[in-house]
Coordinates of C-alpha atoms and ligand atoms in Angstrom, one line a residue:
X216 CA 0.0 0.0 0.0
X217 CA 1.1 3.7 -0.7
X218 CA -0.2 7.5 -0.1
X219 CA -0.9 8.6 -3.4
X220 CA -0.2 12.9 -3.4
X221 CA -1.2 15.3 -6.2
X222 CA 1.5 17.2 -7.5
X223 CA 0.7 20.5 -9.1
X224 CA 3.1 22.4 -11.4
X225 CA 3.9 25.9 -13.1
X226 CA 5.7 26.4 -16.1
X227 CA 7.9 23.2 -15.4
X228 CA 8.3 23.8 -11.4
X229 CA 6.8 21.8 -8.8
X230 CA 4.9 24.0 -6.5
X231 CA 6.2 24.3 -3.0
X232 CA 2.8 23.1 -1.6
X233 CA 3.0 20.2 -3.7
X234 CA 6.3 19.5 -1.9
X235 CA 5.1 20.4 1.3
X236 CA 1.7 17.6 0.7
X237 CA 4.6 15.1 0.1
X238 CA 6.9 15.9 2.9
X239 CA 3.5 15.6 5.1
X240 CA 2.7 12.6 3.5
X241 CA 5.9 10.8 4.5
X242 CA 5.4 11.3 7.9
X243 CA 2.2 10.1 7.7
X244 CA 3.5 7.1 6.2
X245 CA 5.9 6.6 9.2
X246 CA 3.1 7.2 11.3
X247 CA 0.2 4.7 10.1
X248 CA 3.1 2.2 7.8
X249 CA 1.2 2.7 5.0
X250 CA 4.0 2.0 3.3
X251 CA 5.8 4.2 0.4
X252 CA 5.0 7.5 -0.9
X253 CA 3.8 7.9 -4.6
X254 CA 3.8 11.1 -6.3
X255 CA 1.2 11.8 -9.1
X256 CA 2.2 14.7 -12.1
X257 CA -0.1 15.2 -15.1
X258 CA 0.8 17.1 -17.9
X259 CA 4.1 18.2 -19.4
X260 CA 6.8 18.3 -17.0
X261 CA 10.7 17.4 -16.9
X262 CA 11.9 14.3 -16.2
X263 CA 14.4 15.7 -13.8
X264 CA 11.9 18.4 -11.9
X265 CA 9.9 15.0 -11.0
X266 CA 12.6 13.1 -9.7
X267 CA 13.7 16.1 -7.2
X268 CA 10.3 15.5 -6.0
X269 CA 11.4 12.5 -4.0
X270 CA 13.8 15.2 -2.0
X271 CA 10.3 15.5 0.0
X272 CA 9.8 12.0 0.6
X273 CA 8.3 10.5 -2.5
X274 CA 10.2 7.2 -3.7
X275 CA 8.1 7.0 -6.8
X276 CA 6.2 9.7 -9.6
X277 CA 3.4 8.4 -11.5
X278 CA 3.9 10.4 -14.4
X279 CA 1.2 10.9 -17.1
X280 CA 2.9 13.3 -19.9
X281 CA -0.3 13.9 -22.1
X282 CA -0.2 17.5 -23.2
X283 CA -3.7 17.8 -22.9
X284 CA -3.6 17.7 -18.9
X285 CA -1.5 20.6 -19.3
X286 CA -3.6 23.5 -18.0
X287 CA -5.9 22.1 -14.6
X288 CA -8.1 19.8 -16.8
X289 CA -10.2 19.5 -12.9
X290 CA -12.5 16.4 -14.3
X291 CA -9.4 14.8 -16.5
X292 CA -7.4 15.2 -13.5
X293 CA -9.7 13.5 -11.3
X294 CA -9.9 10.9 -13.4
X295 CA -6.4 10.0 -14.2
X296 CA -5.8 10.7 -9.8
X297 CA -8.7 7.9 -9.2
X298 CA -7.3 6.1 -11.7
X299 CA -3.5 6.1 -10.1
X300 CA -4.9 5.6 -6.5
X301 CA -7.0 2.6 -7.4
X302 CA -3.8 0.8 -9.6
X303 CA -1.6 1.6 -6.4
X304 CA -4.4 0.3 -4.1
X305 CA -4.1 3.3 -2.1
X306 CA -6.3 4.1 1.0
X307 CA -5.1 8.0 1.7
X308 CA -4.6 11.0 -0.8
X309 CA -2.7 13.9 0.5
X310 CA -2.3 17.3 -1.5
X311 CA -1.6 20.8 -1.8
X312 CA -4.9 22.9 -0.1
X313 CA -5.0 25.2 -3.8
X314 CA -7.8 26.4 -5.9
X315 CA -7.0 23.5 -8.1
X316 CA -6.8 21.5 -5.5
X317 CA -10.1 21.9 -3.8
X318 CA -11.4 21.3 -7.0
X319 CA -9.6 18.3 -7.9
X320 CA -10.5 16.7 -4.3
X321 CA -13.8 17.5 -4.2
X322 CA -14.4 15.5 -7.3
X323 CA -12.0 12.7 -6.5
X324 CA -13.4 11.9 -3.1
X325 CA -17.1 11.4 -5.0
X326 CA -14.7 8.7 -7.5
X327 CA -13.3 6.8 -4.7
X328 CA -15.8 7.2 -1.9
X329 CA -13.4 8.8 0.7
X330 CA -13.8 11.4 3.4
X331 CA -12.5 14.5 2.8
X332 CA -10.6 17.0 5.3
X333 CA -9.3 20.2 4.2
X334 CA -7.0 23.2 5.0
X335 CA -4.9 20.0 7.5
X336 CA -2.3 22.1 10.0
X337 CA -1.2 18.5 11.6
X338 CA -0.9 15.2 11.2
X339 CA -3.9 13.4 12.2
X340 CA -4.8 11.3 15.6
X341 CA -4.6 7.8 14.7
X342 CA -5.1 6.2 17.8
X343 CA -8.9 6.0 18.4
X344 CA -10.2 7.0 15.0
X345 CA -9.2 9.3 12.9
X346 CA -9.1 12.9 13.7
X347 CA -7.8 15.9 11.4
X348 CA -6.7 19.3 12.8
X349 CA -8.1 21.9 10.3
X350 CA -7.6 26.0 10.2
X351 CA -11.0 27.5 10.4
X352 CA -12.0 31.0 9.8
X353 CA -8.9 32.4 7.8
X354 CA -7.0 30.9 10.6
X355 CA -8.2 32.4 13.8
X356 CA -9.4 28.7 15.1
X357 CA -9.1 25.1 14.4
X358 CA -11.8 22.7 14.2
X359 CA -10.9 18.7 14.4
X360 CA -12.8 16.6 12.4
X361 CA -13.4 12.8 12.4
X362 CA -12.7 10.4 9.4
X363 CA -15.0 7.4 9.4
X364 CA -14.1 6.1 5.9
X365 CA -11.7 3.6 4.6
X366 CA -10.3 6.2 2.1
X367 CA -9.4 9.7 3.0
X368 CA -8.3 12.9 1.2
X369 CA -6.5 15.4 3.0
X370 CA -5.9 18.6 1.7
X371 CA -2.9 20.3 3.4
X372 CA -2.9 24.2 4.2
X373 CA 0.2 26.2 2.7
X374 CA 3.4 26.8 5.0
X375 CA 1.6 24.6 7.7
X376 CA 4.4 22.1 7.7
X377 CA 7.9 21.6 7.6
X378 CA 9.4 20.9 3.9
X379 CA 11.2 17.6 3.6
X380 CA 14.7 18.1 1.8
X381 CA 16.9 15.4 2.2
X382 CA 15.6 12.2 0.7
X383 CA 17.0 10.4 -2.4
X384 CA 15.7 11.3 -5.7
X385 CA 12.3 9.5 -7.2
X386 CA 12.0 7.1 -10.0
X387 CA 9.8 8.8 -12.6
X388 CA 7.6 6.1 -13.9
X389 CA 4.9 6.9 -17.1
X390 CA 2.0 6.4 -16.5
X391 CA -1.5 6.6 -18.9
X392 CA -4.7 7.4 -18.1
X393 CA -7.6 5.9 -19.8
X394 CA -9.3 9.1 -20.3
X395 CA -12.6 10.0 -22.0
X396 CA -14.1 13.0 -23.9
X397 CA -16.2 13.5 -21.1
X398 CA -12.9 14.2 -19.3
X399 CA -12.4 17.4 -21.7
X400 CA -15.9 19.1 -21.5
X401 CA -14.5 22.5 -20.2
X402 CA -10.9 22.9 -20.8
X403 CA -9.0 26.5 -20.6
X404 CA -8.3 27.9 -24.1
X405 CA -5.5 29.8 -22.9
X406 CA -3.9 31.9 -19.7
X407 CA -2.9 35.7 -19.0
X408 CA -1.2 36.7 -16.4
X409 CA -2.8 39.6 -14.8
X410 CA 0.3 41.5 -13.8
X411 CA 3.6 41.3 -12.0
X412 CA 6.2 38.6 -12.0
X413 CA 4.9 36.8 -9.2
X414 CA 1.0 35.3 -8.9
X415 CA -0.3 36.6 -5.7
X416 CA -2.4 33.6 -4.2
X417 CA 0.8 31.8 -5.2
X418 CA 3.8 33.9 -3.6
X419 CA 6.0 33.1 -1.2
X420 CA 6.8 36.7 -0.4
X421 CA 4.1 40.1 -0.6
X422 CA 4.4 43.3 0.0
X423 CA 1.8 44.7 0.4
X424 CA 0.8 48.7 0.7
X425 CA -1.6 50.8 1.7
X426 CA -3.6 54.3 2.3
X427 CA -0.2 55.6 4.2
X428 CA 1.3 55.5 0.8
X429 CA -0.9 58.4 -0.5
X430 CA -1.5 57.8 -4.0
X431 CA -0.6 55.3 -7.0
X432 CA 2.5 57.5 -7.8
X433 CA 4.3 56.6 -4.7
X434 CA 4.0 52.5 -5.7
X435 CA 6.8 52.5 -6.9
X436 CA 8.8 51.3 -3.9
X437 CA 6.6 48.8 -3.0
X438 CA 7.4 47.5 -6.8
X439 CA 11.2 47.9 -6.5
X440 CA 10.9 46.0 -3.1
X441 CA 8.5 43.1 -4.8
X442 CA 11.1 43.0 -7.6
X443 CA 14.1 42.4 -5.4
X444 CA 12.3 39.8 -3.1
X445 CA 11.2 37.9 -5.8
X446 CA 8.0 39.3 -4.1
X447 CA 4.1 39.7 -5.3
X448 CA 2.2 43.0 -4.8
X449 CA -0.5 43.4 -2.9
X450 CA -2.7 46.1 -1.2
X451 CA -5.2 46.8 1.3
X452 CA -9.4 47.1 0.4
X453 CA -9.1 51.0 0.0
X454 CA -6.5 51.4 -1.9
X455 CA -8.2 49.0 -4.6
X456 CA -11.4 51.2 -4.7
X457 CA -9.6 54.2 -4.9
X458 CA -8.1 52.4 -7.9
X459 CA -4.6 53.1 -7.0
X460 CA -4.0 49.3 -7.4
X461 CA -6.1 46.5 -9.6
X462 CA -8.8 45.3 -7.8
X463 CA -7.8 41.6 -8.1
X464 CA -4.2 42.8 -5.4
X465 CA -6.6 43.2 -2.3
X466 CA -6.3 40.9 0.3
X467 CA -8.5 40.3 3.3
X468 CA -11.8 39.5 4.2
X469 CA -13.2 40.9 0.7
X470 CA -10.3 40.4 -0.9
X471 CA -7.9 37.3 -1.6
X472 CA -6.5 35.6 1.4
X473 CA -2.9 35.3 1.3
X474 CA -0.3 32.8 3.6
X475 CA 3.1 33.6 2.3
X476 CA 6.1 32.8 4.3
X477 CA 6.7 36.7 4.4
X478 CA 4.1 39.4 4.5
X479 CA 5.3 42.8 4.4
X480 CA 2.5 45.7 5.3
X481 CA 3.0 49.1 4.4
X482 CA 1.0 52.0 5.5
X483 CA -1.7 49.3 6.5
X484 CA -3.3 50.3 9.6
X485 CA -4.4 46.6 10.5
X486 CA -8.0 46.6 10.3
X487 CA -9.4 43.2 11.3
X488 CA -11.2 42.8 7.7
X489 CA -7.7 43.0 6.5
X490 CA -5.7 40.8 8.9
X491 CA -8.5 38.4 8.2
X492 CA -6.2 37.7 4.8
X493 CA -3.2 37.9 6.2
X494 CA -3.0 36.0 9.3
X495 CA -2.0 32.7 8.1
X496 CA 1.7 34.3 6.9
X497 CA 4.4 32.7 8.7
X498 CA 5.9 35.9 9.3
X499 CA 4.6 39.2 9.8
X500 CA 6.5 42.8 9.2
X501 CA 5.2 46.2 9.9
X502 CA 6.1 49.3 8.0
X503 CA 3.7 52.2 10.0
X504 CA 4.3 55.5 11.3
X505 CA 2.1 55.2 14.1
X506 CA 3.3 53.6 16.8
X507 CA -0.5 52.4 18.1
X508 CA -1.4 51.0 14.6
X509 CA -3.1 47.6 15.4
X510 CA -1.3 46.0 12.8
X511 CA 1.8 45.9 15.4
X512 CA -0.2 43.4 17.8
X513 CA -0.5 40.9 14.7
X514 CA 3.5 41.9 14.1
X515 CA 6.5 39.3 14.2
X516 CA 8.7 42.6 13.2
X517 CA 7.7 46.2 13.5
X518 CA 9.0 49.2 11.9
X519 CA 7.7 52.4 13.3
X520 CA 8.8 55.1 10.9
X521 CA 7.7 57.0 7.8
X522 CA 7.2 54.3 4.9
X523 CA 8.8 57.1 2.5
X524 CA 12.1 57.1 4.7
X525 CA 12.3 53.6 5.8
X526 CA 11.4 51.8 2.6
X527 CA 13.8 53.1 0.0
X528 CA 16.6 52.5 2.9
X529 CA 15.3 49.1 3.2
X530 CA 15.4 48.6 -0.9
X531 CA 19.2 49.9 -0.8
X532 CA 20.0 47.8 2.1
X533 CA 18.0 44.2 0.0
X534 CA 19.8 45.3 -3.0
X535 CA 23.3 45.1 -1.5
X536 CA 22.4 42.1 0.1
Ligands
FAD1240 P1 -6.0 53.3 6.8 O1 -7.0 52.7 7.8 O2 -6.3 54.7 6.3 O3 -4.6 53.2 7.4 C1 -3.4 53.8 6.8 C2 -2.3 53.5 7.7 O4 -1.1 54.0 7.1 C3 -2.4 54.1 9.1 O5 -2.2 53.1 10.1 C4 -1.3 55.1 9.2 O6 -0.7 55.3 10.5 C5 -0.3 54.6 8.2 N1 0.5 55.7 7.6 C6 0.1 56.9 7.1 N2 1.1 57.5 6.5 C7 2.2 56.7 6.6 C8 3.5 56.9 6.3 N3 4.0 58.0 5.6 N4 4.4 55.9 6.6 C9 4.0 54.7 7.2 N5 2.7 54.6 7.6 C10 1.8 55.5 7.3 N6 -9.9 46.1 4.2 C11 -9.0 45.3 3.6 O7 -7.8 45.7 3.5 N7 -9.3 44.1 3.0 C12 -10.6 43.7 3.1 O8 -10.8 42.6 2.6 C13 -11.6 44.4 3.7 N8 -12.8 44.0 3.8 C14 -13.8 44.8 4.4 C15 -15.1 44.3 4.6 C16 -16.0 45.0 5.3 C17 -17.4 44.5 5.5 C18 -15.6 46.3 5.9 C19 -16.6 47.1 6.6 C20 -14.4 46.8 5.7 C21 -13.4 46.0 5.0 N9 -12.1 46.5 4.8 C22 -11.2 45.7 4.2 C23 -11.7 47.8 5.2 C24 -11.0 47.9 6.6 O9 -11.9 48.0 7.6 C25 -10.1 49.1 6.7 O10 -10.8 50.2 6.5 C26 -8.9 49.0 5.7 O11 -8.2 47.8 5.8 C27 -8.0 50.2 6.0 O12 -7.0 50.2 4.9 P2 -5.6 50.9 5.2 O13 -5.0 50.3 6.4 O14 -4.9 50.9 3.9 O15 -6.0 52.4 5.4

């Protein structure tokens, strides 16, 4: 028997949640002995980007190349996943906690008849039934849930675990799906980025501004910072209906909810709708004038100056870095 985990990709990288589902599903595998860890790609993807997969636990990829499950196929994709976890007679099916994701589990645990837990912080109670830690409410609580079935599917929140580095690489195996044309019936024509380098829902690192920064002509900082972080933008619910930013960069309540493993707030007085988006980042940093801005209590670092002093310094002091 093995734990069967999802892997999703971007042009020709494994995502690091992907990686993170696997490195959590190793040591669920140590924990229950349900044996190895298989890793599941579809679509095209290097040989060599699959077989560092393993560095998170994996000792085997299932690998379906068909171009055709390039771009989140959701219903091929749950095919081809039911399809892998029944050949590998598979009773658990861990992945990334994603739009996709969601998606893809949702359908999947209809397939195979298995209880499904999302947004998982921990790994699960196993010793009378089996019980699932889950983030609630944009991480302000946790609920535990129960598993009754056989087969389970859990869905694993973004930087909620501890990446895996340091196993040996996988063997990439091929692997087809029987798939149908009921499989295709809604397939994305194409993509567009909507701007920037970096996909907000996605980053690892936003900055993020807001009213203190006084108009769109002053983003230009926060942009500079973004660029040297490798960093998306973001910005706070005003700032996108005053139009200084694109409406699709808010985060909060509203907005998109973000869990990077660096969220840096500029201007941004805190407001709970707004922390409501943010609070799942690993680690917080403050850029505000005000010493009493509430965003300081939700702080891991706080910077209390003038954003217009501290953040070119701060961009001088990253680029010499
Ligand atoms: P402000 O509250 O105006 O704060 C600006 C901050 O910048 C202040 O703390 C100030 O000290 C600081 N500042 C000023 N000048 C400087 C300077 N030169 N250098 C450094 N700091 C400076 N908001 C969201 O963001 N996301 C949401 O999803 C969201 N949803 C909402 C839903 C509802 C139902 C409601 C009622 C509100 C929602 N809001 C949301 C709005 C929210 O309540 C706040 O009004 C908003 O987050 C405030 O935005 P801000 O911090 O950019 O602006």
């Amino acid at each position: 028997m093995s734990i069967i985990v999802y892997i999703e990709h971007a042009e020709g990288k494994v995502k690091k949640t992907s990686l993170e589902a696997v490195s959590f599903a190793h040591a669920l595998a140590a924990q229950t002995g349900e044996g190895d860890v298989v890793a599941v790609a579809l679509g095209t993807i290097a040989e060599e980007e699959l077989a560092a997969v393993g560095s998170a636990g994996a000792s085997k990829v299932m690998h379906a190349a068909d171009s055709k499950l390039d771009e989140g196929v959701i219903q091929a994709h749950a095919s081809a996943l039911a399809q892998a976890y029944k050949q590998v007679g598979a009773k658990t099916l861990v992945l990334a906690k994603s739009s996709l994701g969601d998606a893809v589990a949702a359908r999947l645990a209809v397939k195979v008849g298995a209880g499904l837990a999302s947004n998982v912080v921990e790994l699960p109670k196993t010793d009378s039934g089996y019980t699932v830690k889950r983030s609630i409410y944009t991480g302000k609580a946790f609920a535990f849930s129960t598993i009754t079935t056989d087969d389970k599917i859990l869905a694993i929140k973004k930087n909620a675990i501890d990446l895996k580095t340091d196993g040996e690489a996988a063997q990439v195996e091929q692997f087809e799906a029987a798939l149908s044309e009921s499989d295709f019936a809604s397939t994305i024509t194409s993509t567009e980025r909507a701007s920037g380098d970096v996909l907000l829902p996605e980053a690892d690192i936003v900055v993020s501004g807001g009213r203190g920064l006084k108009g769109p002509e002053n983003w230009g900082m926060v942009e500079d910072m973004a660029k040297i972080l490798g960093a998306a933008t973001a910005c706070s619910k005003p700032v996108s209906d005053l139009e200084w930013r694109p409406h699709h960069e808010h985060v909060g309540q509203t907005g998109i909810k973000v869990a990077p493993s660096l969220y840096i707030a500029i201007g941004i007085s805190g407001a709970i709708q707004h922390l409501a988006g943010v609070n799942s980042s690993k680690c917080i940093v403050v850029i505000n004038k005000d010493p009493d801005a509430p965003f300081f209590k939700a702080a891991d670092y706080g910077i209390v100056g003038d954003a217009f002093e501290v953040v070119p310094k701060l961009n001088e002091a990253l680029k010499a870095e």
